[in-house]
Coordinates of C-alpha atoms in Angstrom, one line a residue:
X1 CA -12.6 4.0 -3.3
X2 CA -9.5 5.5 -2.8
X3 CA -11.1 7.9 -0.1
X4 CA -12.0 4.9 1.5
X5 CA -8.2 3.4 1.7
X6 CA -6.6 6.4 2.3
X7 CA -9.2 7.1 5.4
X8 CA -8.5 3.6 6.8
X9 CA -4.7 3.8 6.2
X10 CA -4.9 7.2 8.4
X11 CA -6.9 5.8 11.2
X12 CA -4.7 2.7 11.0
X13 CA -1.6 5.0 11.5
X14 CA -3.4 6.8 14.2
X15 CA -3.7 4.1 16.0
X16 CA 0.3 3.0 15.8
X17 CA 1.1 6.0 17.1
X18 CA -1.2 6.0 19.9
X19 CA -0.3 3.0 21.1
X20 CA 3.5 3.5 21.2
X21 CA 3.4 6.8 22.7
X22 CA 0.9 5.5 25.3
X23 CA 2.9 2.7 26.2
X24 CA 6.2 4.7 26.1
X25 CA 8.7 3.4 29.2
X26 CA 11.3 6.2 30.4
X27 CA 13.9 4.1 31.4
X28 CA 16.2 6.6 32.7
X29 CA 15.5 9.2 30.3
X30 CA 15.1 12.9 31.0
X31 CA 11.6 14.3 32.1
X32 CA 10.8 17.2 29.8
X33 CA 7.3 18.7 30.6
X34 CA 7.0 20.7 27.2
X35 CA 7.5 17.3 25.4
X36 CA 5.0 15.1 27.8
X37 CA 2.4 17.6 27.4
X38 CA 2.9 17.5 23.5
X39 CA 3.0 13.8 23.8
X40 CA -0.1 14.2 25.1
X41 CA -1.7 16.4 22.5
X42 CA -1.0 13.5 19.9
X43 CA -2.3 10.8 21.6
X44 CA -5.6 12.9 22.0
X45 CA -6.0 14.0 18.7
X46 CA -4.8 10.7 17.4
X47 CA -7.6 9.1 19.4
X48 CA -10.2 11.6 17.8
X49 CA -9.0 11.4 14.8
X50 CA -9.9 7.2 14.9
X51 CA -13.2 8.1 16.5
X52 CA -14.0 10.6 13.6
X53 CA -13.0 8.0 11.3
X54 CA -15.2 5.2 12.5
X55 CA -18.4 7.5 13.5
X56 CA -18.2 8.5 9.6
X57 CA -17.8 12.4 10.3
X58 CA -14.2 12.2 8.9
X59 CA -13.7 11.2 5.5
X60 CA -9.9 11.8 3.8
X61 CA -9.8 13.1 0.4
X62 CA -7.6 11.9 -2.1
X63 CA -5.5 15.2 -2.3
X64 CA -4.9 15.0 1.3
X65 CA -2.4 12.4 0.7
X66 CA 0.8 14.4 1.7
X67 CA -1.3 14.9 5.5
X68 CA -1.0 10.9 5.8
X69 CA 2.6 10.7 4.7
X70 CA 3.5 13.2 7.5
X71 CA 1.2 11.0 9.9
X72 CA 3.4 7.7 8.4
X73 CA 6.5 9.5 9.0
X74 CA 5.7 10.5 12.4
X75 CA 4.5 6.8 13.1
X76 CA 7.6 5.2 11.9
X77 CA 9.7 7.9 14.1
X78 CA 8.2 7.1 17.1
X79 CA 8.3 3.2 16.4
X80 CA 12.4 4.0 15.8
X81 CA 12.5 5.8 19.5
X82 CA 10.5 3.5 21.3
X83 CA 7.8 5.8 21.5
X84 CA 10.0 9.0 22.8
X85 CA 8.9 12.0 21.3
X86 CA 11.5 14.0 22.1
X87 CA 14.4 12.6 19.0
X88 CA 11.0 12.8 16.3
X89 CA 10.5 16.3 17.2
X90 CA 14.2 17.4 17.2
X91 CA 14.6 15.1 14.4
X92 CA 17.0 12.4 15.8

């Protein structure tokens, strides 16, 4: 059971933080290639991750509950910064 919920609650964060980083508006602030090609890296294997997760191939294990935390804090960062990467990585 608590595979279950903890699998869910990792796709569910997943999808958060694709969303805001794919829906992420500039407005004026600086283009940085390194960190719109790592922006991009997320989104893809925050998009695999989900498609793991509902094809059944990826199933979280209860002592990988530190690896969701990190996905929650990363989630809430970029929900903080409107979705820019940059602050999250350098750590505001």
């Amino acid at each position: 059971m608590a595979s279950i919920l903890l699998t869910w609650i990792t796709c569910l964060l997943c999808i958060v933080t694709f969303i805001r980083l794919f829906t992420y508006r500039r407005r004026g602030a600086r283009f940085r290639r390194d960190v719109s090609v790592m922006a991009t890296i997320v989104m893809m294997a925050c998009i695999t991750t989900c498609f793991e997760i509902v094809t059944g191939k990826l199933v979280i294990q209860p002592a990988a509950w530190p690896m969701i935390v990190i996905y929650g804090v990363l989630a809430i960062g970029l929900l903080k910064t409107r979705g820019n990467l940059a602050p999250v990585l350098r750590g505001f």
